[in-house]
C-alpha positions in Angstrom: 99.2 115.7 125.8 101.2 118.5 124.7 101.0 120.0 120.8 103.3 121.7 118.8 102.4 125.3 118.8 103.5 127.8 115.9 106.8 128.4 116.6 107.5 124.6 117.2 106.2 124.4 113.6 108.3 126.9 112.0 111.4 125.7 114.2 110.7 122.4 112.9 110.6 123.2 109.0 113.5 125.0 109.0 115.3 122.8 111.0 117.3 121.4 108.0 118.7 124.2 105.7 118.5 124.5 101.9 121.5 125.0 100.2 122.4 127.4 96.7 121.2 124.2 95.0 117.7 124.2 96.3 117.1 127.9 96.8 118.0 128.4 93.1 115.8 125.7 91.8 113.0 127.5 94.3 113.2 130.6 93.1 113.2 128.8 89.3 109.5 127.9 90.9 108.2 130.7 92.0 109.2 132.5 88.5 107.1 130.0 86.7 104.3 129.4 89.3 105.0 125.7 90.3 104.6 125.3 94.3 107.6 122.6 95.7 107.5 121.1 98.5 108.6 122.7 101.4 112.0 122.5 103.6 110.2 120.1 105.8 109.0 117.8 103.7 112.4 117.7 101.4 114.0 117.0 104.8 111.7 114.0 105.2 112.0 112.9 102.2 115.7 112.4 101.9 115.2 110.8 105.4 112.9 108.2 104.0 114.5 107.8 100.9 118.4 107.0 102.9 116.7 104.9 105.4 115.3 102.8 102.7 118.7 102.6 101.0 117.0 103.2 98.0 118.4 102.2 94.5 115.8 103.2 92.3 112.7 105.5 93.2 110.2 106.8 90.8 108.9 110.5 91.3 104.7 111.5 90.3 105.8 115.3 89.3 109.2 116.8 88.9 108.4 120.3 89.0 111.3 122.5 88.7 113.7 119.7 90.6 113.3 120.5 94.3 112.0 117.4 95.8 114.1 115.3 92.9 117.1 116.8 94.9 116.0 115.7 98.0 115.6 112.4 96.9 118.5 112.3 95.1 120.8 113.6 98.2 119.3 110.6 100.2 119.7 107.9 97.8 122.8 105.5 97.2 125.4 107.2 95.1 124.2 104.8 92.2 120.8 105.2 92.5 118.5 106.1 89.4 115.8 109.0 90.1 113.0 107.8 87.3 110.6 111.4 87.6 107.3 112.0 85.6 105.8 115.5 84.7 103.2 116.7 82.5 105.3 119.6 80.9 108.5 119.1 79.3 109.5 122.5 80.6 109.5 122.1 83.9 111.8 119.2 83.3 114.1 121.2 81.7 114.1 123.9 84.6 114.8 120.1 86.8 117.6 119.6 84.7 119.5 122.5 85.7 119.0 121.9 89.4 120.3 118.3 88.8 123.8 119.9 87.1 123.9 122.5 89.6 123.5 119.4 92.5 126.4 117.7 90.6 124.4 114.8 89.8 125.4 112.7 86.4 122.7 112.5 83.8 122.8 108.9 84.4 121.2 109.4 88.0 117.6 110.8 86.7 115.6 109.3 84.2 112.7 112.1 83.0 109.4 111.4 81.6 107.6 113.8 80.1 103.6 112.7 80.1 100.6 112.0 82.1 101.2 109.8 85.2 98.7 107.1 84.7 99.8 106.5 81.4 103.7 106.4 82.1 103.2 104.5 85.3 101.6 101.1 84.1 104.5 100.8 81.9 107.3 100.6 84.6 108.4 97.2 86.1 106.4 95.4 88.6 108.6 95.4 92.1 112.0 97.3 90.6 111.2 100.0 92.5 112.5 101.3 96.3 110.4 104.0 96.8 107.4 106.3 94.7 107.0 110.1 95.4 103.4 111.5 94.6 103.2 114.8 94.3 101.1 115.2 91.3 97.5 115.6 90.8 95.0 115.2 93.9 92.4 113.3 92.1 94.9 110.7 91.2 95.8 110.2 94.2 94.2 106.8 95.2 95.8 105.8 91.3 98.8 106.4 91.8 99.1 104.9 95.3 97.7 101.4 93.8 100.5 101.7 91.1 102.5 102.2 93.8 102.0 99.1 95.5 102.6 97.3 92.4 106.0 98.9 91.6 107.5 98.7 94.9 109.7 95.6 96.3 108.3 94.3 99.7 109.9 96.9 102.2 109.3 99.5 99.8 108.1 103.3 100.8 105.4 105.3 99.2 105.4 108.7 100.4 102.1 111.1 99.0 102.7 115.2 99.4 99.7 117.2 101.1 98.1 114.9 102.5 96.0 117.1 104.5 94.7 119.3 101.9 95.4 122.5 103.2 93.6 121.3 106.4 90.4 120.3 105.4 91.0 116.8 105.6 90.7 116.3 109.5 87.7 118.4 109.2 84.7 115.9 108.0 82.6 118.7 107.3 84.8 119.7 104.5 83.1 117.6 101.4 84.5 118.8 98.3 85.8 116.3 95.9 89.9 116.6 97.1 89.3 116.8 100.5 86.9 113.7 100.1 89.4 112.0 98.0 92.3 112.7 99.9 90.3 111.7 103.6 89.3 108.6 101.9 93.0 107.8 100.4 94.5 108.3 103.9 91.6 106.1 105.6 92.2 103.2 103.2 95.9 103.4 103.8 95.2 103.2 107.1 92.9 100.0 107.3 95.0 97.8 104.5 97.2 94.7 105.5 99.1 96.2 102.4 101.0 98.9 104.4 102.3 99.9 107.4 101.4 103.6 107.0 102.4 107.0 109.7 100.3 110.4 108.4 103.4 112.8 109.3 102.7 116.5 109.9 105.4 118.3 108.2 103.9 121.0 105.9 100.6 119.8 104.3 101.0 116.7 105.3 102.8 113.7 104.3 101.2 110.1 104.2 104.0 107.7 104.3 103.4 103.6 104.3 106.0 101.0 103.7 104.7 98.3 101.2 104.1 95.2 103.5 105.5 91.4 102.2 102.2 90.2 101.9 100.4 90.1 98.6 96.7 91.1 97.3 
């Protein structure tokens, strides 16, 4: 079986290039030390996001804007972007990648606050798709409010996945790796979704929300 060697990697990530938007709202990153996703994974996400014909899609850490573009750029041209983040400044760093993108205020709806208190207040099945990229411990939280939020048909997509590649490794036993292992396993073996672990960047465990119900 053949395997993608470094330079398939790298072709791979940058096989879909980042406009001004994106590179500005990058750089807006790097100056205040939040990591965004990478090229791949925006890539993947608009993907998912356009094949789902997604509406409405809720977003577990905004950052400075660079995966909300992505999502934004593959969702219907009414779609509303609801996005959750901790700090209120890196929402307003968003805001300017949203205006430079050309999108309408009404197309993102920001939440400053803590995910798990923010989430359990959205409406059961409203939403298209859910985007975690917030804290690793929360991980198996979110993903369970993720279930609940989504429509039957619905994608959950979680960021880094692999944990900096400790996760395939079982030796590695620290509490994220653990978590993360466990998250992706449990994924795996549920009647609740029909789940692909996609190697772009860090990982990215995406699972489309099954009709069945718990």
């Amino acid at each position: 079986m053949a395997t993608l060697g470094p330079q398939s990697h790298v072709f791979a990530e940058s096989y879909v290039a980042e406009d001004y938007v994106l590179a500005d709202a990058r750089a807006r990153s790097t100056e205040i030390g939040v990591d965004p996703v990478d090229t791949g994974t925006g890539a993947a996400l608009r993907l998912l996001t356009a094949a789902a014909g997604a509406r409405a899609v809720v977003e577990v850490g905004t950052g400075v804007g660079v995966s909300s573009v992505w999502l934004l750029r593959g969702m219907r041209p009414d779609g509303v972007l609801t996005t959750i983040d901790l700090e209120p400044e890196h929402q307003r760093q968003a805001r300017l990648a949203f205006r430079e993108g050309g999108f309408t205020p009404s197309r993102t709806r920001l939440i400053a606050g803590r995910a798990l208190d923010v989430l359990p207040r959205l409406a059961d099945g409203a939403y298209d798709m859910v985007f975690v990229d917030g804290d690793r411990a929360e991980y198996p939280q979110y993903v369970a409010e993720a279930y609940r939020l989504l429509r039957p048909g619905g994608v959950v997509a979680v960021a880094g996945a692999l944990g900096g590649g400790r996760v395939p490794d079982p030796a590695a036993r620290d509490p994220q790796s653990v978590t993360l292992r466990e998250l992706a396993k449990s994924v795996r073996d549920s009647d609740d979704w029909l789940p692909a672990l996609l190697p772009v960047a860090d990982g990215l465990l995406a699972a489309v929300r099954t009709h069945g119900t718990r």
